[in-house]
mmCIF file of C-alpha atoms and ligand atoms in Angstrom:
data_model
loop_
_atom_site.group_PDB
_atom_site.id
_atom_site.type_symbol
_atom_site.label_atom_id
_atom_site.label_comp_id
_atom_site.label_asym_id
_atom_site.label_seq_id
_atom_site.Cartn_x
_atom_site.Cartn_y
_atom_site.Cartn_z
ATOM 1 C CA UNK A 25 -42.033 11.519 -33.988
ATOM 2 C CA UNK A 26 -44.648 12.404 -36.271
ATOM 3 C CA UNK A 27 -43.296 14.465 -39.308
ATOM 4 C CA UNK A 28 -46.354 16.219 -42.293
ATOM 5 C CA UNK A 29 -45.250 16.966 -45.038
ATOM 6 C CA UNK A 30 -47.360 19.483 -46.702
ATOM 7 C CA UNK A 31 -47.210 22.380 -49.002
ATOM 8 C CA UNK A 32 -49.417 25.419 -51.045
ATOM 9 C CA UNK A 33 -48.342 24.399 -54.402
ATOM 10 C CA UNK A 34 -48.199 21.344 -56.530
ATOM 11 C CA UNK A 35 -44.924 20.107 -57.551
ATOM 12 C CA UNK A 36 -42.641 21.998 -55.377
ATOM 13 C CA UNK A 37 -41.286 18.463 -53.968
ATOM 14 C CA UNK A 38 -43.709 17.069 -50.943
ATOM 15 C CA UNK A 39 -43.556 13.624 -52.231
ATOM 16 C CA UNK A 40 -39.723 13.559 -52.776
ATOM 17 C CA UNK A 41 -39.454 15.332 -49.237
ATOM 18 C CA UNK A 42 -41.510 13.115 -47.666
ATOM 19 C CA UNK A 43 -39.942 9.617 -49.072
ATOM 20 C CA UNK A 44 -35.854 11.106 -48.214
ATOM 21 C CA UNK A 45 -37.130 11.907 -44.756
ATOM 22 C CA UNK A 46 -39.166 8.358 -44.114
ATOM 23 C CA UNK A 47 -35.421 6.757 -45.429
ATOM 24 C CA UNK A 48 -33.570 9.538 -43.349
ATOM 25 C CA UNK A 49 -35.712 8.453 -40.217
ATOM 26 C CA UNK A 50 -35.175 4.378 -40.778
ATOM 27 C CA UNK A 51 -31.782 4.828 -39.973
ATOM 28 C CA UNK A 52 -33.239 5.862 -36.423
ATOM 29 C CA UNK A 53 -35.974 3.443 -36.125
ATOM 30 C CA UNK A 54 -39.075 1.462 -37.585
ATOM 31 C CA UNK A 55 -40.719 3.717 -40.199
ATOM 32 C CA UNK A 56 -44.038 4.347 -41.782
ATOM 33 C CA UNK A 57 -44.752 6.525 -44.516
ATOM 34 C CA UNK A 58 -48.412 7.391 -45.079
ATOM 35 C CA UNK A 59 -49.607 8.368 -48.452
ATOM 36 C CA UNK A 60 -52.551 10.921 -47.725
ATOM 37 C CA UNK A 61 -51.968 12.031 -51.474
ATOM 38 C CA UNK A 62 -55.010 11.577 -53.798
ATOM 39 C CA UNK A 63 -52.417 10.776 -56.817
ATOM 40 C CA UNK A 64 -50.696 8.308 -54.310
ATOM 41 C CA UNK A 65 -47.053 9.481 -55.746
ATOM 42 C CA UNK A 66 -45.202 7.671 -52.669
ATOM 43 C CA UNK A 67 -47.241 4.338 -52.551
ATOM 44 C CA UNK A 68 -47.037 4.066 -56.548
ATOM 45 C CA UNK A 69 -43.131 4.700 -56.090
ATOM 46 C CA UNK A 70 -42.354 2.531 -53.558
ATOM 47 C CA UNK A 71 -44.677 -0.424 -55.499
ATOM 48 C CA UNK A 72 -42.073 0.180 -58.271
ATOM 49 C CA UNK A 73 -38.592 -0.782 -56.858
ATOM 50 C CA UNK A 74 -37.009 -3.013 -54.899
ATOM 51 C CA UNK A 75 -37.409 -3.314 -50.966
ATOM 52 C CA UNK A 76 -37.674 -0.421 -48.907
ATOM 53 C CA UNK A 77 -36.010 0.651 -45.375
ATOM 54 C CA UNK A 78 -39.691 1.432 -44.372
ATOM 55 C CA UNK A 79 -43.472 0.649 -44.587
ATOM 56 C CA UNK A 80 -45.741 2.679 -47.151
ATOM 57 C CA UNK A 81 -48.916 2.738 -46.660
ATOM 58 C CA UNK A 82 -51.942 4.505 -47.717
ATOM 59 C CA UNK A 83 -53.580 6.969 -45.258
ATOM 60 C CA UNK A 84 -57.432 4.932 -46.005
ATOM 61 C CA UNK A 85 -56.124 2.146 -44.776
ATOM 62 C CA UNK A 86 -56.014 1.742 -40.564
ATOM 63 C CA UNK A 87 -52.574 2.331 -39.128
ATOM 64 C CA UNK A 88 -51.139 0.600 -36.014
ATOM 65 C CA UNK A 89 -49.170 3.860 -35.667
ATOM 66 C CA UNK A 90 -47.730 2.333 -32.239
ATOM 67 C CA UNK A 91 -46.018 -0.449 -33.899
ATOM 68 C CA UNK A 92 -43.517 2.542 -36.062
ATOM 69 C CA UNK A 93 -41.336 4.234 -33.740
ATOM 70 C CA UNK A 94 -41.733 7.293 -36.966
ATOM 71 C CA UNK A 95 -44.452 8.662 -38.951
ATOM 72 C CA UNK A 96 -43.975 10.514 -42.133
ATOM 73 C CA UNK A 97 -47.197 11.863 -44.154
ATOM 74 C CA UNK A 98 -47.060 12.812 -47.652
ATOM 75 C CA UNK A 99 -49.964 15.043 -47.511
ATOM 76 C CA UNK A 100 -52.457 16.607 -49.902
ATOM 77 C CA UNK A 101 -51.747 20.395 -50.583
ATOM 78 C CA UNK A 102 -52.583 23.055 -48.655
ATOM 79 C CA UNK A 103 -52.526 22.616 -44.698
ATOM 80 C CA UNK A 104 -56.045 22.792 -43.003
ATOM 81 C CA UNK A 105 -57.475 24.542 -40.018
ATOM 82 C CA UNK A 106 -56.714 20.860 -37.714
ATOM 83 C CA UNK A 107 -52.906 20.841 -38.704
ATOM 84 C CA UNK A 108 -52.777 23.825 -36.793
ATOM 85 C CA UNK A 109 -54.515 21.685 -33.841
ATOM 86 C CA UNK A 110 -52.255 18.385 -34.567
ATOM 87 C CA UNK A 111 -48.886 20.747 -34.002
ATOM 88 C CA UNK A 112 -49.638 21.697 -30.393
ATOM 89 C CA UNK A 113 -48.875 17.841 -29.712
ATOM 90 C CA UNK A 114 -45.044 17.129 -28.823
ATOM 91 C CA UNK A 115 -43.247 15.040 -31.260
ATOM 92 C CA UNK A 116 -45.031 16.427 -34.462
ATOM 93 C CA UNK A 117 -43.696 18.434 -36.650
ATOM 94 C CA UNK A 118 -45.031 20.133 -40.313
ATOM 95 C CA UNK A 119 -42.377 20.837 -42.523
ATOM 96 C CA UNK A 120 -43.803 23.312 -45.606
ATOM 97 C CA UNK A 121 -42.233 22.404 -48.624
ATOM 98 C CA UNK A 122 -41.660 25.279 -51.399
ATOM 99 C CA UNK A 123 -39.781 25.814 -53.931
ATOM 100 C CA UNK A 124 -38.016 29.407 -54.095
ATOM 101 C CA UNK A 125 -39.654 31.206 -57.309
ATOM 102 C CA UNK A 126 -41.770 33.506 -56.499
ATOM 103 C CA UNK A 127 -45.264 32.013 -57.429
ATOM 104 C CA UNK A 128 -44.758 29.555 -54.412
ATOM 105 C CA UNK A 129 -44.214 32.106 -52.512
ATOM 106 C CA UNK A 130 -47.059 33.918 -53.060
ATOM 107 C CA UNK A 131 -49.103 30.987 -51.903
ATOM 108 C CA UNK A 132 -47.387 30.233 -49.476
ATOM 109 C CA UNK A 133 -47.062 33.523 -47.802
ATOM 110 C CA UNK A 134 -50.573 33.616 -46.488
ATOM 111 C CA UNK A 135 -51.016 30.321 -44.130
ATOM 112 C CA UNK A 136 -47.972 31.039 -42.930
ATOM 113 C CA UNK A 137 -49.010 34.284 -41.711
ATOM 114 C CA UNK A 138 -52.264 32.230 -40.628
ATOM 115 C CA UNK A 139 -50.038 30.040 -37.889
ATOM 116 C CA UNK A 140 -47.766 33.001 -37.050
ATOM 117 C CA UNK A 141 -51.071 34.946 -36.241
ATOM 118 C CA UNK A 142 -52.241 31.219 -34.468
ATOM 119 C CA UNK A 143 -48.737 30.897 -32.270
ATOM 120 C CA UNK A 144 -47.667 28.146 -33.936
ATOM 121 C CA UNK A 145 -44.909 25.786 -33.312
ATOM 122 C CA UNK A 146 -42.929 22.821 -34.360
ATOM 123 C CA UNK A 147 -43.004 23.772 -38.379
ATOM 124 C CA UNK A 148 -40.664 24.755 -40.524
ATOM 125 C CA UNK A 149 -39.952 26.241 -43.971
ATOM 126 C CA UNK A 150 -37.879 23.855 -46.417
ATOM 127 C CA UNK A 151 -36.490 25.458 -49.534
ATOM 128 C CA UNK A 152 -36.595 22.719 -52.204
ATOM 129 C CA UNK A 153 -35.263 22.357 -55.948
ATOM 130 C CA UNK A 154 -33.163 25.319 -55.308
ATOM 131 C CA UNK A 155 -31.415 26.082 -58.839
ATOM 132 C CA UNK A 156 -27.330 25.996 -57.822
ATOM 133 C CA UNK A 157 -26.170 27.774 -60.219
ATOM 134 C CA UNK A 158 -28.510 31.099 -59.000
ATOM 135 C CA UNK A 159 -27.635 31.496 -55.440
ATOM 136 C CA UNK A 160 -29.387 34.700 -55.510
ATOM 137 C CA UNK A 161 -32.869 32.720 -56.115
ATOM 138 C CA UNK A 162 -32.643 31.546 -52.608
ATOM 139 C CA UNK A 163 -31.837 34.573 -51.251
ATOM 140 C CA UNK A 164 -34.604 36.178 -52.292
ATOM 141 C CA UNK A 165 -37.005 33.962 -51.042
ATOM 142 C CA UNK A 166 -35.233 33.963 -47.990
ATOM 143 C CA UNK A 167 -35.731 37.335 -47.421
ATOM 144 C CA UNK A 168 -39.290 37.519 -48.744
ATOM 145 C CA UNK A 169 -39.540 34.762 -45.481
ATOM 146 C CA UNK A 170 -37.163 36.486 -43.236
ATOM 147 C CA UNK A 171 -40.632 36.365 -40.215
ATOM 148 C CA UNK A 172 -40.740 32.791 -40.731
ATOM 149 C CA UNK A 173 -38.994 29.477 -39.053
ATOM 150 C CA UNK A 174 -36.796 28.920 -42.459
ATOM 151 C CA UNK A 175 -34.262 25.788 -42.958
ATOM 152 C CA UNK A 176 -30.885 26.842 -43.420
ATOM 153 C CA UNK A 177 -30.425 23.700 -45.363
ATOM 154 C CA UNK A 178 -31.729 23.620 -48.667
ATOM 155 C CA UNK A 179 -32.958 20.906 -51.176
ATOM 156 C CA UNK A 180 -30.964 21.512 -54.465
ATOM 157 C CA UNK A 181 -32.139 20.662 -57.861
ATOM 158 C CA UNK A 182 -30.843 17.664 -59.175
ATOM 159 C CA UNK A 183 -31.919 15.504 -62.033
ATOM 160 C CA UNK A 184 -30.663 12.317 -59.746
ATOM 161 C CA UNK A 185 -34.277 12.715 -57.631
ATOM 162 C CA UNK A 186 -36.106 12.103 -61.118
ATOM 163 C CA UNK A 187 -33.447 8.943 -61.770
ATOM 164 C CA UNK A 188 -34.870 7.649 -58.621
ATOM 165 C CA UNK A 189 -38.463 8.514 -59.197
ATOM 166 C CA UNK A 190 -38.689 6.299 -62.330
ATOM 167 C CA UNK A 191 -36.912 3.348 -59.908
ATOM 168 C CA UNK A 192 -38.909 3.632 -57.235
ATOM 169 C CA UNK A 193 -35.637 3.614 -55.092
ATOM 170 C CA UNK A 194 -34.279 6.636 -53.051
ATOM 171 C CA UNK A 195 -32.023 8.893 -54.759
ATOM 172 C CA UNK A 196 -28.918 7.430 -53.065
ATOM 173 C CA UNK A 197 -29.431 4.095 -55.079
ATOM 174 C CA UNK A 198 -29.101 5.691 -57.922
ATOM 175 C CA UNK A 199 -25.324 7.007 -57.451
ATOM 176 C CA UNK A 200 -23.948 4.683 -60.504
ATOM 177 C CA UNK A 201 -26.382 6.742 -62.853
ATOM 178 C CA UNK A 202 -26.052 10.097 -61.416
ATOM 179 C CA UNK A 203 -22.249 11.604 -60.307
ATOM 180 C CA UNK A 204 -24.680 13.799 -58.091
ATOM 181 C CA UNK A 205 -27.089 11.608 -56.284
ATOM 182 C CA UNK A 206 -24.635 11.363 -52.816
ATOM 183 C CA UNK A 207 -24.852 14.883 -53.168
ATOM 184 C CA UNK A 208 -28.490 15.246 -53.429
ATOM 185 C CA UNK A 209 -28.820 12.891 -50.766
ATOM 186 C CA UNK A 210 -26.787 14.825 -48.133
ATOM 187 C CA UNK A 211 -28.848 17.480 -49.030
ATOM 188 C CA UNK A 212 -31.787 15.222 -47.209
ATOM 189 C CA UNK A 213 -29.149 13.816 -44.613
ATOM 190 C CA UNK A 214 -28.796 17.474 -43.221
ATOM 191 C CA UNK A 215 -32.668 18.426 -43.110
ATOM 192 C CA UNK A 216 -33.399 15.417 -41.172
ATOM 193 C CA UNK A 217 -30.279 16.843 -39.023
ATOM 194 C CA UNK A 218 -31.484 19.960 -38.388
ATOM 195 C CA UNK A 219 -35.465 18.650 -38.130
ATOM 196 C CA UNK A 220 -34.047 16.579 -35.089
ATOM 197 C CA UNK A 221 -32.562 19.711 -33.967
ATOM 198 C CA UNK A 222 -35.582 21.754 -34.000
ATOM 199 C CA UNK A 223 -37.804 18.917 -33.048
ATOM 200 C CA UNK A 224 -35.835 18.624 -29.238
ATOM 201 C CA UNK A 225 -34.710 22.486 -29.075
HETATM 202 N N1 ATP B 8 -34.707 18.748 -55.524
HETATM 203 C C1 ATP B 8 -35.211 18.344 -56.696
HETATM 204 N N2 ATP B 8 -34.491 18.493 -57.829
HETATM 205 C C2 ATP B 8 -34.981 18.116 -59.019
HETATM 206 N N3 ATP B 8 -36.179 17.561 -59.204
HETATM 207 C C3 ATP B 8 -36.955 17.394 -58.115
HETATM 208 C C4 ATP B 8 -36.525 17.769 -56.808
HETATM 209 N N4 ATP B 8 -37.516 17.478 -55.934
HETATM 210 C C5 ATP B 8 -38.506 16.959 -56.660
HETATM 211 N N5 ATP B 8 -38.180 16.903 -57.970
HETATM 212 C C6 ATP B 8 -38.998 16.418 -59.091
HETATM 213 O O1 ATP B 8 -40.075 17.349 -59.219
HETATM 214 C C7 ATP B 8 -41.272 16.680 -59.525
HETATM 215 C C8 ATP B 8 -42.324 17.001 -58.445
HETATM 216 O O2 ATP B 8 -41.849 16.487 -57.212
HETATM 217 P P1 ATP B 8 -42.858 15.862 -56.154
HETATM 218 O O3 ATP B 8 -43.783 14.900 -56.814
HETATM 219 O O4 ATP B 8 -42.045 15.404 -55.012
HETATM 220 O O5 ATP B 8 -43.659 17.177 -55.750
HETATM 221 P P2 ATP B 8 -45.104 17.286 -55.043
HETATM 222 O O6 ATP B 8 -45.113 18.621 -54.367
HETATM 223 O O7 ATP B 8 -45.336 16.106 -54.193
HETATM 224 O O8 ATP B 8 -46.064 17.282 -56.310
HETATM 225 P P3 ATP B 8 -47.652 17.000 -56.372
HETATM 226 O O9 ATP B 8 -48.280 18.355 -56.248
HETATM 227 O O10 ATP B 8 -47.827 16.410 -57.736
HETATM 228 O O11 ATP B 8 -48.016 16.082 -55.238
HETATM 229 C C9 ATP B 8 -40.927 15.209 -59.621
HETATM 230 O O12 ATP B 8 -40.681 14.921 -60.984
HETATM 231 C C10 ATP B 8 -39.641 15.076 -58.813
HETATM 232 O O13 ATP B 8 -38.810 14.022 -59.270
HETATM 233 MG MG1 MG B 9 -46.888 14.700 -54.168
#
């Protein structure tokens, strides 16, 4: 399977998405996570800790894509005119990231009126750094993308995904610094879930 990541906005959590999904998929089989990033957040973070369940690698480089059973890309913002091509193939997936304000809405609103408009499949919507304390934050941008393939897991905000930023180790590792970071992960463990879902349904 072939998951991008991509998104209209910086910041809204591609990187983090795409690194909890690569460690999400190694549980199911070899793994490489492609850094098509020009800041190269994912191959910087995974230079900085300790052994990883998967292979980074940056997107200049050639891939043996055959010898990884997954492919995750981390990829630069906005999606282009081709992604629309590259999700008519089985097995690949785009998964928008965006947060749930409503500036990343606004950009994100019109590409994915672009693919509606193209008959596009196999992507979704993921709803990241969603504020728990302000349920009603999610709701609204739920509803402003009530035409649109939306997760019904979200991505919560938790100051455990910047613990494991600085340690270049996936936010589960960091569980004896942050009383949340199982939590956050689970949050990951049910998006790959329901990806899987949506991937064979
Ligand atoms: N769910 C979350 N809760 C709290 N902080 C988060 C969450 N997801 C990401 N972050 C933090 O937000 C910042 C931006 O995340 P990230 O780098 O993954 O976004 P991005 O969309 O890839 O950004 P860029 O546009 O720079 O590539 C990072 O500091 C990251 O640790
Ligand atoms: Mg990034």
């Amino acid at each position: 399977m072939h998951i991008t990541v991509a998104g209209c906005k910086g910041g809204v959590g591609r990187s983090t998405t795409a690194i909890h999904l690569a460690c999400y998929l190694s549980y199911k089989g070899s793994v490489v996570l492609v850094d098509a990033d020009p800041n190269r957040t994912t191959l910087i973070w995974s230079q900085r800790g300790p052994h990883l369940p998967f292979d980074a690698l940056d997107a200049d480089r050639s891939i043996d894509f055959a010898a990884y059973d997954h492919s995750v890309f981390d990829s630069p913002l906005r999606p282009t005119p081709e992604t629309l091509q590259e999700l008519a193939k089985p097995e690949h997936y785009l998964l928008l990231v965006t947060t749930p304000d409503t500036f990343a809405l606004d950009a994100l609103l019109p590409t994915l009126r672009t693919f509606e408009a193209a008959g596009a499949t196999h992507y979704g919507v993921l709803l990241t750094r969603c504020p728990p304390a302000y349920p009603e934050i999610e709701a609204r941008a739920r509803e402003a993308l009530q035409a649109f393939p939306v997760f019904h897991q979200v991505i919560q905000q938790h100051t455990a995904y910047e613990k494991s930023a600085q340690l270049g180790v996936p936010v589960y590792a960091v569980k004896t610094l942050d009383h949340n970071a199982l939590v956050a992960w689970s949050d990951y463990e049910k998006v790959g879930d329901e990806l899987m879902w949506r991937l064979w349904h």
